[in-house]
Amino acid sequence: MTSLQHHFEQDKDYVSRQILFGSDSISILGLRTLINFPQSISMVRDQLHTNDGVEHSAQVMLRGLGHDISNMKLEEVISELLDGMLIAVHEPSCTCVCIFPIAQTLTRQVSVPLTENVVRGTSSAFNEDIEINIGLLRKHMNTSELQVQTYSFGDVSKNQLVLTYLNTHIQPTLLASITQALAANVHRDLSTVQELSEIFGFSNFTLVTRYNTTELPQSAARAMKNGKAVIFIERFPFALILPSLISDLFVIEDDANHPQVFAAALRFIRIVGALITLIIPGLYVALVSVNPDVLRFELAHSIAKSRVDVPYPAIVETLLLLFVLELILEAIVRLPPSIGPTVSMVGGIVLGQAVVEAKLVSSLLIIVLAATTISSATVVGYQNALSIRLFKYVLLVLSAIFGVLGLLFGIVIICSYLAGVKSLDVPYLQLNHPEGE
C-alpha cells in the first residue's frame, strides 16, 4: 500500500479510506472519478458483516469479496486501479483483494443512431461503453458460435479492443490475418482508427476504405453472418467491419425488412446514384468544352446560351462550384443541428442563385452539380461516399483534357485500381467468400 501511495502521491484522484471489521483495519483504495466511493464502501461493509451463522476472520471474509492480488506486481495492481477496480487491503496480514465496485456513471444509455437512419429495423445504437456494445450484439446474435476475443493495447495508455466473429462463418485465413496482426502489435498505442489501419498494414494513401463503420447492431450481425469480423474499440460509439467489399456501398441490413422487389429497387437506385456522382460532372465538362459536336444542335445551342458571359472555361467553373459545395457539406457535418439547415439553405439557394445572376457559372451547371451532390448521399456509409466524391475529380480532370475518351479512360483506370485493392488478402471486388478460401 505504501508503494501505491508513493505512486499516486501527486494524483488528487487517488482515494484511500479506512474501515473497521472488528479489531482489524481494512484500507479501501481506488480512483474517485471511476468509483462511487460512498456506495462502494457501504457495499463492502454490508458484505463483510453478512455471515451464514459461522464466524470468519476479516481476512477470510475479504477474500470472499473478490480475487486475491497479494502476489501481483505493483504495475499490475496499478493497472487494476486504472481499470476502475476497488482494492481492499487487510493491514494485519497485508492481504490485497481486487473487488468490483459500484462504478461512476460515465457513459450514456443506449440511444437511437445519430449517423445512420433506420427505416424499418431496430433503432438501438452502439455507444462508448464496449460492454454495452457486446451485449447489444449478443441480443442480435443469440448463438454459441459468436466468439469474443479481447486485446489490451498500449504500454502507457491502455486501450481495449474486442474482436467478434462467427467461428463457423469466417474464413480461417482471414481470421488468422486479423489475430496475428493484433497479437503482434499489442504494445502499440491505439486511440484512433488510423492507428488500427496501420496495425493491419493498410496504406495511408488508399482511395478506398478498407473497413466499414456502423453504429447499428443489426448491421454488425449481418456482416458476421457474411463471414466478416467486427471490431470494437473502447470509447468509440461504433463498430468496424473487416474486410470492406464493393457490395457494402449498396447493400444494408435494413433492405431485408422490405419486400424483395423493393429491396432490389433500392439497391438499383444506389448504384445509379454512385454512377451519376462519378460520371455526370466529367461528362458535362467533356461535352461543353471538348466534344460539343456529339450533342444535338438544339441541346448544344441551349448549353451555349446558358454559358453566355461566363468568363472562364467549363473546368474552372465546375471546380469552383464543386469546391463551394464541398465546403457546404463539411460545414453541415461539423455544425450543430440547429445551425446546419440554415447553412444548407444559404449555400444551396441564396449562393446558387447569386452565382448564376452574377454570370460566374451557368444555370445548367447548377442543375448538374445539385444532382451530383444528392446522388452522392445514396451510397451506404459516409466513408464510401467520400471515396466516390474523390474519384469524380479524377474523371473530371481527364474529361477536361481528353473529352469523352478521357472519361472512358478514367473509368477503366478506376476499375483497374479497384480490381487491385485487397483488404487482408480479400479482393475488394469479391462479392462473397468462396468455400475453402
Short mmCIF file of C-alpha atoms in Angstrom, two decimals:
data_model
loop_
_atom_site.label_atom_id
_atom_site.label_comp_id
_atom_site.label_asym_id
_atom_site.label_seq_id
_atom_site.Cartn_x
_atom_site.Cartn_y
_atom_site.Cartn_z
CA MET A 1 0.00 0.00 0.00
CA THR A 2 2.94 2.32 0.72
CA SER A 3 4.17 1.83 -2.85
CA LEU A 4 0.74 2.73 -4.21
CA GLN A 5 0.57 5.88 -2.12
CA HIS A 6 4.01 6.88 -3.34
CA HIS A 7 2.99 6.28 -6.96
CA PHE A 8 -0.22 8.32 -6.66
CA GLU A 9 1.06 10.99 -4.25
CA GLN A 10 0.57 13.76 -6.83
CA ASP A 11 -2.77 12.40 -8.06
CA LYS A 12 -5.72 14.04 -6.31
CA ASP A 13 -7.98 11.43 -7.86
CA TYR A 14 -6.47 8.68 -5.69
CA VAL A 15 -8.51 7.91 -2.56
CA SER A 16 -7.63 5.80 0.48
CA ARG A 17 -10.25 5.12 3.19
CA GLN A 18 -10.12 3.04 6.37
CA ILE A 19 -12.94 0.82 7.61
CA LEU A 20 -13.01 -1.42 10.67
CA PHE A 21 -14.10 -5.03 10.85
CA GLY A 22 -13.98 -5.99 14.46
CA SER A 23 -10.50 -5.05 15.64
CA ASP A 24 -8.98 -5.28 12.14
CA SER A 25 -8.36 -2.28 9.90
CA ILE A 26 -9.07 -2.55 6.18
CA SER A 27 -7.90 0.06 3.65
CA ILE A 28 -10.09 0.78 0.63
CA LEU A 29 -8.21 2.20 -2.37
CA GLY A 30 -9.39 3.49 -5.74
CA LEU A 31 -9.86 6.42 -8.10
CA ARG A 32 -12.73 8.73 -7.22
CA THR A 33 -13.61 9.57 -10.85
CA LEU A 34 -14.14 5.90 -11.69
CA ILE A 35 -15.69 4.64 -8.45
CA ASN A 36 -18.71 5.78 -6.44
CA PHE A 37 -16.91 5.61 -3.09
CA PRO A 38 -19.81 6.13 -0.63
CA GLN A 39 -21.87 3.35 -2.22
CA SER A 40 -18.86 1.07 -2.77
CA ILE A 41 -17.71 1.36 0.86
CA SER A 42 -21.26 0.68 2.06
CA MET A 43 -21.38 -2.38 -0.19
CA VAL A 44 -18.08 -3.71 1.24
CA ARG A 45 -19.24 -3.08 4.83
CA ASP A 46 -22.55 -4.85 4.25
CA GLN A 47 -20.88 -7.88 2.68
CA LEU A 48 -18.25 -8.09 5.42
CA HIS A 49 -20.89 -8.07 8.16
CA THR A 50 -23.04 -10.65 6.35
CA ASN A 51 -22.35 -14.16 7.54
CA ASP A 52 -24.04 -17.53 7.42
CA GLY A 53 -24.00 -18.06 11.19
CA VAL A 54 -20.34 -19.06 11.19
CA GLU A 55 -17.71 -16.68 12.48
CA HIS A 56 -14.96 -15.94 9.95
CA SER A 57 -11.87 -13.81 10.21
CA ALA A 58 -11.66 -10.50 8.37
CA GLN A 59 -9.04 -11.95 6.06
CA VAL A 60 -11.29 -14.86 5.00
CA MET A 61 -14.33 -12.60 4.60
CA LEU A 62 -12.34 -10.16 2.50
CA ARG A 63 -11.07 -12.85 0.14
CA GLY A 64 -14.67 -13.86 -0.47
CA LEU A 65 -15.44 -10.44 -1.95
CA GLY A 66 -13.04 -10.65 -4.91
CA HIS A 67 -9.83 -12.20 -6.13
CA ASP A 68 -6.55 -12.12 -4.20
CA ILE A 69 -3.85 -9.96 -5.78
CA SER A 70 -1.34 -10.09 -2.93
CA ASN A 71 1.28 -11.69 -5.17
CA MET A 72 0.79 -9.32 -8.09
CA LYS A 73 3.47 -6.87 -9.14
CA LEU A 74 2.98 -3.18 -8.41
CA GLU A 75 2.42 -2.40 -12.10
CA GLU A 76 -0.39 -4.97 -12.30
CA VAL A 77 -2.10 -3.55 -9.20
CA ILE A 78 -1.87 -0.05 -10.66
CA SER A 79 -3.41 -1.37 -13.88
CA GLU A 80 -6.36 -2.77 -11.87
CA LEU A 81 -6.88 0.65 -10.27
CA LEU A 82 -6.76 2.40 -13.65
CA ASP A 83 -9.38 -0.06 -14.92
CA GLY A 84 -11.77 1.17 -12.23
CA MET A 85 -11.40 -1.68 -9.72
CA LEU A 86 -11.54 -1.28 -5.93
CA ILE A 87 -8.53 -2.54 -3.93
CA ALA A 88 -9.09 -3.68 -0.32
CA VAL A 89 -6.02 -4.24 1.88
CA HIS A 90 -6.22 -6.22 5.12
CA GLU A 91 -3.46 -4.46 7.01
CA PRO A 92 -2.62 -7.07 9.71
CA SER A 93 -1.95 -9.78 7.09
CA CYS A 94 -1.15 -7.46 4.10
CA THR A 95 -3.74 -9.34 2.05
CA CYS A 96 -4.84 -7.41 -1.08
CA VAL A 97 -8.15 -8.18 -2.75
CA CYS A 98 -9.50 -6.72 -6.01
CA ILE A 99 -13.25 -6.04 -5.82
CA PHE A 100 -15.81 -5.00 -8.43
CA PRO A 101 -17.08 -1.63 -7.15
CA ILE A 102 -20.15 0.44 -7.83
CA ALA A 103 -18.83 2.50 -10.73
CA GLN A 104 -19.46 6.10 -11.60
CA THR A 105 -21.88 6.59 -14.49
CA LEU A 106 -19.58 7.75 -17.28
CA THR A 107 -21.44 6.54 -20.37
CA ARG A 108 -24.77 7.39 -21.93
CA GLN A 109 -27.58 4.93 -22.22
CA VAL A 110 -28.48 3.09 -25.42
CA SER A 111 -29.90 5.68 -27.79
CA VAL A 112 -31.08 5.96 -31.38
CA PRO A 113 -28.43 6.08 -34.15
CA LEU A 114 -27.06 9.53 -34.91
CA THR A 115 -25.27 8.97 -38.24
CA GLU A 116 -27.41 6.20 -39.79
CA ASN A 117 -31.14 6.35 -40.42
CA VAL A 118 -33.27 3.25 -39.90
CA VAL A 119 -36.49 2.99 -41.90
CA ARG A 120 -37.53 -0.45 -40.72
CA GLY A 121 -35.49 -2.18 -38.09
CA THR A 122 -34.06 -1.89 -34.60
CA SER A 123 -33.36 1.70 -33.58
CA SER A 124 -30.83 0.94 -30.81
CA ALA A 125 -27.26 2.06 -31.48
CA PHE A 126 -23.80 1.37 -30.13
CA ASN A 127 -22.33 3.80 -27.60
CA GLU A 128 -18.96 4.43 -25.93
CA ASP A 129 -19.25 1.55 -23.43
CA ILE A 130 -17.69 -1.51 -25.05
CA GLU A 131 -19.51 -3.96 -22.75
CA ILE A 132 -22.90 -2.49 -23.65
CA ASN A 133 -21.98 -2.81 -27.32
CA ILE A 134 -21.13 -6.51 -26.91
CA GLY A 135 -24.42 -7.00 -25.09
CA LEU A 136 -26.37 -5.35 -27.93
CA LEU A 137 -24.58 -7.58 -30.41
CA ARG A 138 -25.40 -10.72 -28.40
CA LYS A 139 -29.08 -9.79 -28.44
CA HIS A 140 -28.94 -9.89 -32.25
CA MET A 141 -26.67 -12.97 -32.37
CA ASN A 142 -28.00 -15.34 -29.73
CA THR A 143 -25.72 -18.23 -30.63
CA SER A 144 -22.80 -20.11 -29.13
CA GLU A 145 -20.93 -19.61 -32.44
CA LEU A 146 -20.30 -15.97 -31.53
CA GLN A 147 -16.67 -15.68 -30.44
CA VAL A 148 -15.35 -12.68 -28.49
CA GLN A 149 -11.61 -12.03 -28.13
CA THR A 150 -10.24 -9.15 -26.06
CA TYR A 151 -6.91 -7.38 -26.60
CA SER A 152 -5.27 -4.68 -24.46
CA PHE A 153 -3.21 -2.20 -26.47
CA GLY A 154 -0.58 0.30 -25.35
CA ASP A 155 2.18 0.44 -22.76
CA VAL A 156 1.49 3.94 -21.44
CA SER A 157 -2.19 4.49 -22.17
CA LYS A 158 -4.11 1.22 -22.07
CA ASN A 159 -6.97 0.78 -24.52
CA GLN A 160 -9.18 -2.22 -25.03
CA LEU A 161 -10.11 -3.79 -28.37
CA VAL A 162 -12.67 -6.56 -28.82
CA LEU A 163 -12.75 -8.82 -31.88
CA THR A 164 -16.03 -10.64 -32.58
CA TYR A 165 -16.86 -13.17 -35.29
CA LEU A 166 -18.83 -16.36 -36.01
CA ASN A 167 -16.40 -19.25 -35.92
CA THR A 168 -18.43 -21.28 -38.45
CA HIS A 169 -18.74 -18.45 -40.98
CA ILE A 170 -15.44 -16.59 -41.01
CA GLN A 171 -12.69 -17.92 -43.25
CA PRO A 172 -9.69 -19.33 -41.32
CA THR A 173 -7.19 -17.36 -43.42
CA LEU A 174 -8.99 -14.08 -42.75
CA LEU A 175 -9.24 -14.81 -39.03
CA ALA A 176 -5.55 -15.75 -38.89
CA SER A 177 -4.55 -12.50 -40.64
CA ILE A 178 -6.57 -10.41 -38.17
CA THR A 179 -5.47 -12.18 -34.99
CA GLN A 180 -1.80 -12.27 -35.99
CA ALA A 181 -1.78 -8.55 -36.76
CA LEU A 182 -3.48 -7.71 -33.45
CA ALA A 183 -1.34 -10.03 -31.32
CA ALA A 184 1.89 -8.71 -32.86
CA ASN A 185 1.07 -5.05 -32.13
CA VAL A 186 -0.44 -5.05 -28.63
CA HIS A 187 2.46 -2.87 -27.44
CA ARG A 188 1.36 -0.01 -29.72
CA ASP A 189 -0.97 2.76 -28.64
CA LEU A 190 -4.46 2.51 -30.12
CA SER A 191 -6.56 5.64 -29.80
CA THR A 192 -7.67 6.27 -33.41
CA VAL A 193 -8.96 4.24 -36.32
CA GLN A 194 -5.95 5.35 -38.37
CA GLU A 195 -3.65 3.63 -35.87
CA LEU A 196 -5.71 0.46 -36.25
CA SER A 197 -5.26 0.72 -40.03
CA GLU A 198 -1.50 0.89 -39.53
CA ILE A 199 -1.65 -2.23 -37.35
CA PHE A 200 -3.30 -4.12 -40.21
CA GLY A 201 -0.81 -2.70 -42.71
CA PHE A 202 -3.33 -0.67 -44.73
CA SER A 203 -1.83 2.04 -46.93
CA ASN A 204 -2.24 5.65 -45.79
CA PHE A 205 -2.81 6.77 -49.39
CA THR A 206 -5.63 4.43 -50.35
CA LEU A 207 -8.65 5.91 -52.08
CA VAL A 208 -10.90 3.09 -50.88
CA THR A 209 -11.70 2.44 -47.25
CA ARG A 210 -10.52 -0.98 -46.09
CA TYR A 211 -13.17 -1.19 -43.36
CA ASN A 212 -16.74 -0.08 -42.83
CA THR A 213 -18.13 1.59 -39.73
CA THR A 214 -21.59 1.11 -38.31
CA GLU A 215 -23.45 2.07 -35.16
CA LEU A 216 -26.25 -0.43 -35.80
CA PRO A 217 -26.09 -3.86 -34.10
CA GLN A 218 -28.13 -5.45 -36.89
CA SER A 219 -25.58 -4.32 -39.49
CA ALA A 220 -22.74 -5.79 -37.43
CA ALA A 221 -24.68 -9.06 -37.06
CA ARG A 222 -25.30 -9.23 -40.81
CA ALA A 223 -21.60 -8.67 -41.51
CA MET A 224 -20.64 -11.60 -39.26
CA LYS A 225 -23.17 -13.84 -40.98
CA ASN A 226 -21.42 -12.96 -44.23
CA GLY A 227 -18.09 -14.15 -42.87
CA LYS A 228 -16.67 -10.82 -41.73
CA ALA A 229 -15.12 -9.76 -38.43
CA VAL A 230 -16.43 -6.94 -36.25
CA ILE A 231 -14.09 -4.88 -34.07
CA PHE A 232 -14.99 -2.65 -31.14
CA ILE A 233 -12.56 -0.11 -29.71
CA GLU A 234 -13.04 1.30 -26.23
CA ARG A 235 -14.76 4.73 -26.16
CA PHE A 236 -15.76 4.51 -29.84
CA PRO A 237 -19.56 4.61 -30.39
CA PHE A 238 -19.41 2.44 -33.50
CA ALA A 239 -18.11 -0.89 -34.75
CA LEU A 240 -15.59 -1.52 -37.53
CA ILE A 241 -16.33 -4.25 -40.05
CA LEU A 242 -13.49 -6.06 -41.84
CA PRO A 243 -12.97 -6.51 -44.70
CA SER A 244 -14.71 -3.92 -46.86
CA LEU A 245 -16.22 -5.08 -50.17
CA ILE A 246 -17.77 -3.18 -53.06
CA SER A 247 -21.20 -4.61 -52.22
CA ASP A 248 -21.10 -2.64 -48.95
CA LEU A 249 -21.71 0.53 -50.97
CA PHE A 250 -25.17 -0.57 -52.00
CA VAL A 251 -26.49 -3.20 -49.54
CA ILE A 252 -27.66 -2.61 -45.97
CA GLU A 253 -29.40 -4.82 -43.43
CA ASP A 254 -32.50 -2.61 -43.47
CA ASP A 255 -33.23 -3.80 -47.04
CA ALA A 256 -34.13 -7.24 -45.71
CA ASN A 257 -37.14 -5.72 -43.93
CA HIS A 258 -38.69 -4.72 -47.28
CA PRO A 259 -40.23 -6.97 -49.94
CA GLN A 260 -37.61 -8.39 -52.31
CA VAL A 261 -38.74 -6.22 -55.23
CA PHE A 262 -38.46 -3.04 -53.16
CA ALA A 263 -35.05 -4.07 -51.83
CA ALA A 264 -33.76 -4.67 -55.38
CA ALA A 265 -35.15 -1.30 -56.49
CA LEU A 266 -33.43 0.50 -53.61
CA ARG A 267 -30.10 -1.13 -54.43
CA PHE A 268 -30.52 -0.20 -58.10
CA ILE A 269 -31.14 3.42 -57.10
CA ARG A 270 -27.94 3.44 -55.03
CA ILE A 271 -25.93 2.06 -57.97
CA VAL A 272 -27.39 4.69 -60.29
CA GLY A 273 -26.63 7.38 -57.70
CA ALA A 274 -22.99 6.29 -57.49
CA LEU A 275 -22.66 6.34 -61.30
CA ILE A 276 -24.25 9.80 -61.52
CA THR A 277 -21.85 11.15 -58.90
CA LEU A 278 -18.87 9.72 -60.76
CA ILE A 279 -19.74 10.43 -64.37
CA ILE A 280 -22.05 13.46 -64.71
CA PRO A 281 -19.59 16.29 -63.76
CA GLY A 282 -16.91 14.89 -66.09
CA LEU A 283 -19.46 14.29 -68.84
CA TYR A 284 -20.67 17.90 -68.58
CA VAL A 285 -17.13 19.28 -68.95
CA ALA A 286 -16.34 16.88 -71.82
CA LEU A 287 -19.45 17.76 -73.81
CA VAL A 288 -19.21 21.50 -73.19
CA SER A 289 -15.51 22.16 -73.75
CA VAL A 290 -14.07 19.25 -75.78
CA ASN A 291 -16.75 17.30 -77.65
CA PRO A 292 -19.78 19.58 -78.20
CA ASP A 293 -20.17 18.10 -81.69
CA VAL A 294 -21.68 14.88 -80.28
CA LEU A 295 -24.72 16.80 -78.97
CA ARG A 296 -27.85 17.57 -80.92
CA PHE A 297 -27.86 21.11 -82.26
CA GLU A 298 -30.78 22.20 -80.07
CA LEU A 299 -29.10 20.91 -76.88
CA ALA A 300 -25.70 22.38 -77.81
CA HIS A 301 -27.37 25.74 -78.51
CA SER A 302 -29.17 25.66 -75.16
CA ILE A 303 -25.94 24.90 -73.28
CA ALA A 304 -24.04 27.60 -75.14
CA LYS A 305 -26.81 30.10 -74.38
CA SER A 306 -26.63 29.29 -70.66
CA ARG A 307 -22.87 29.94 -70.68
CA VAL A 308 -23.06 33.36 -72.33
CA ASP A 309 -20.92 35.87 -70.38
CA VAL A 310 -19.30 33.16 -68.23
CA PRO A 311 -15.67 34.39 -68.26
CA TYR A 312 -13.73 31.12 -67.89
CA PRO A 313 -13.70 27.52 -69.20
CA ALA A 314 -16.12 24.84 -68.08
CA ILE A 315 -13.50 23.01 -65.99
CA VAL A 316 -12.80 26.16 -63.95
CA GLU A 317 -16.45 26.91 -63.19
CA THR A 318 -17.09 23.27 -62.34
CA LEU A 319 -14.15 23.06 -59.94
CA LEU A 320 -15.12 26.38 -58.39
CA LEU A 321 -18.67 25.33 -57.67
CA LEU A 322 -17.65 21.84 -56.56
CA PHE A 323 -15.26 23.40 -54.05
CA VAL A 324 -18.07 25.56 -52.66
CA LEU A 325 -20.33 22.50 -52.40
CA GLU A 326 -17.62 20.57 -50.55
CA LEU A 327 -17.32 23.46 -48.10
CA ILE A 328 -21.08 23.44 -47.53
CA LEU A 329 -21.17 19.66 -46.98
CA GLU A 330 -18.30 19.82 -44.49
CA ALA A 331 -19.89 22.74 -42.66
CA ILE A 332 -23.22 20.90 -42.37
CA VAL A 333 -21.44 17.86 -40.88
CA ARG A 334 -19.49 19.90 -38.32
CA LEU A 335 -22.09 22.47 -37.27
CA PRO A 336 -24.75 21.81 -34.60
CA PRO A 337 -28.11 20.54 -35.90
CA SER A 338 -29.75 23.87 -35.05
CA ILE A 339 -27.46 25.76 -37.46
CA GLY A 340 -26.89 23.14 -40.19
CA PRO A 341 -30.22 23.67 -42.02
CA THR A 342 -29.57 27.42 -42.15
CA VAL A 343 -26.17 26.89 -43.78
CA SER A 344 -27.63 24.47 -46.34
CA MET A 345 -30.39 26.96 -47.21
CA VAL A 346 -27.96 29.87 -47.58
CA GLY A 347 -25.47 27.80 -49.55
CA GLY A 348 -27.96 25.95 -51.73
CA ILE A 349 -30.48 28.66 -52.55
CA VAL A 350 -29.04 32.10 -51.93
CA LEU A 351 -25.49 31.39 -53.09
CA GLY A 352 -26.59 29.26 -56.05
CA GLN A 353 -28.96 31.94 -57.32
CA ALA A 354 -26.37 34.67 -56.78
CA VAL A 355 -23.57 32.99 -58.76
CA VAL A 356 -25.93 32.39 -61.70
CA GLU A 357 -27.10 36.00 -61.74
CA ALA A 358 -23.51 37.18 -61.47
CA LYS A 359 -22.64 35.08 -64.55
CA LEU A 360 -19.93 33.22 -62.67
CA VAL A 361 -21.36 29.81 -63.59
CA SER A 362 -24.04 28.56 -65.96
CA SER A 363 -27.50 27.59 -64.75
CA LEU A 364 -27.10 24.13 -66.29
CA LEU A 365 -24.04 23.50 -64.12
CA ILE A 366 -26.11 24.28 -61.02
CA ILE A 367 -28.53 21.52 -62.04
CA VAL A 368 -25.72 19.07 -62.81
CA LEU A 369 -23.89 19.58 -59.52
CA ALA A 370 -27.09 19.58 -57.48
CA ALA A 371 -27.93 16.16 -58.94
CA THR A 372 -24.35 15.03 -58.25
CA THR A 373 -24.45 16.12 -54.62
CA ILE A 374 -27.80 14.47 -53.97
CA SER A 375 -26.68 11.27 -55.69
CA SER A 376 -23.53 11.01 -53.56
CA ALA A 377 -25.73 10.69 -50.46
CA THR A 378 -27.37 7.50 -51.74
CA VAL A 379 -24.18 5.46 -51.23
CA VAL A 380 -24.15 3.46 -47.98
CA GLY A 381 -21.63 4.76 -45.45
CA TYR A 382 -20.03 8.16 -45.05
CA GLN A 383 -16.53 6.93 -45.90
CA ASN A 384 -17.76 5.14 -49.02
CA ALA A 385 -19.38 8.39 -50.14
CA LEU A 386 -16.03 10.16 -49.65
CA SER A 387 -14.35 7.64 -51.96
CA ILE A 388 -16.93 8.26 -54.69
CA ARG A 389 -16.53 12.03 -54.27
CA LEU A 390 -12.75 11.74 -54.71
CA PHE A 391 -12.98 9.51 -57.78
CA LYS A 392 -15.19 12.03 -59.58
CA TYR A 393 -12.32 14.54 -59.61
CA VAL A 394 -10.12 12.03 -61.43
CA LEU A 395 -12.76 11.67 -64.15
CA LEU A 396 -13.31 15.43 -64.19
CA VAL A 397 -9.67 16.26 -64.93
CA LEU A 398 -9.32 13.55 -67.60
CA SER A 399 -12.57 14.68 -69.24
CA ALA A 400 -11.34 18.28 -69.39
CA ILE A 401 -8.15 17.16 -71.18
CA PHE A 402 -9.31 14.33 -73.45
CA GLY A 403 -13.08 14.75 -73.59
CA VAL A 404 -15.38 11.73 -73.67
CA LEU A 405 -12.41 9.48 -74.46
CA GLY A 406 -10.71 10.70 -71.27
CA LEU A 407 -13.90 9.97 -69.31
CA LEU A 408 -13.95 6.38 -70.56
CA PHE A 409 -10.22 6.04 -69.90
CA GLY A 410 -10.72 7.30 -66.33
CA ILE A 411 -13.46 4.73 -65.72
CA VAL A 412 -11.06 2.00 -66.89
CA ILE A 413 -8.37 3.35 -64.52
CA ILE A 414 -10.77 3.34 -61.57
CA CYS A 415 -11.96 -0.18 -62.32
CA SER A 416 -8.35 -1.36 -62.61
CA TYR A 417 -7.46 0.28 -59.31
CA LEU A 418 -10.43 -1.32 -57.54
CA ALA A 419 -9.52 -4.70 -59.00
CA GLY A 420 -6.11 -4.47 -57.35
CA VAL A 421 -7.34 -3.41 -53.91
CA LYS A 422 -7.24 -6.06 -51.19
CA SER A 423 -8.16 -5.93 -47.52
CA LEU A 424 -6.39 -8.63 -45.51
CA ASP A 425 -5.89 -10.60 -48.76
CA VAL A 426 -9.61 -10.38 -49.60
CA PRO A 427 -10.21 -8.67 -53.01
CA TYR A 428 -12.35 -5.55 -52.82
CA LEU A 429 -14.41 -6.64 -55.85
CA GLN A 430 -15.20 -10.04 -54.32
CA LEU A 431 -18.92 -10.38 -53.68
CA ASN A 432 -18.73 -13.29 -51.24
CA HIS A 433 -16.31 -15.73 -49.65
CA PRO A 434 -15.92 -18.94 -51.66
CA GLU A 435 -15.88 -22.08 -49.56
CA GLY A 436 -12.37 -23.19 -48.61
CA GLU A 437 -10.67 -19.89 -49.46
#
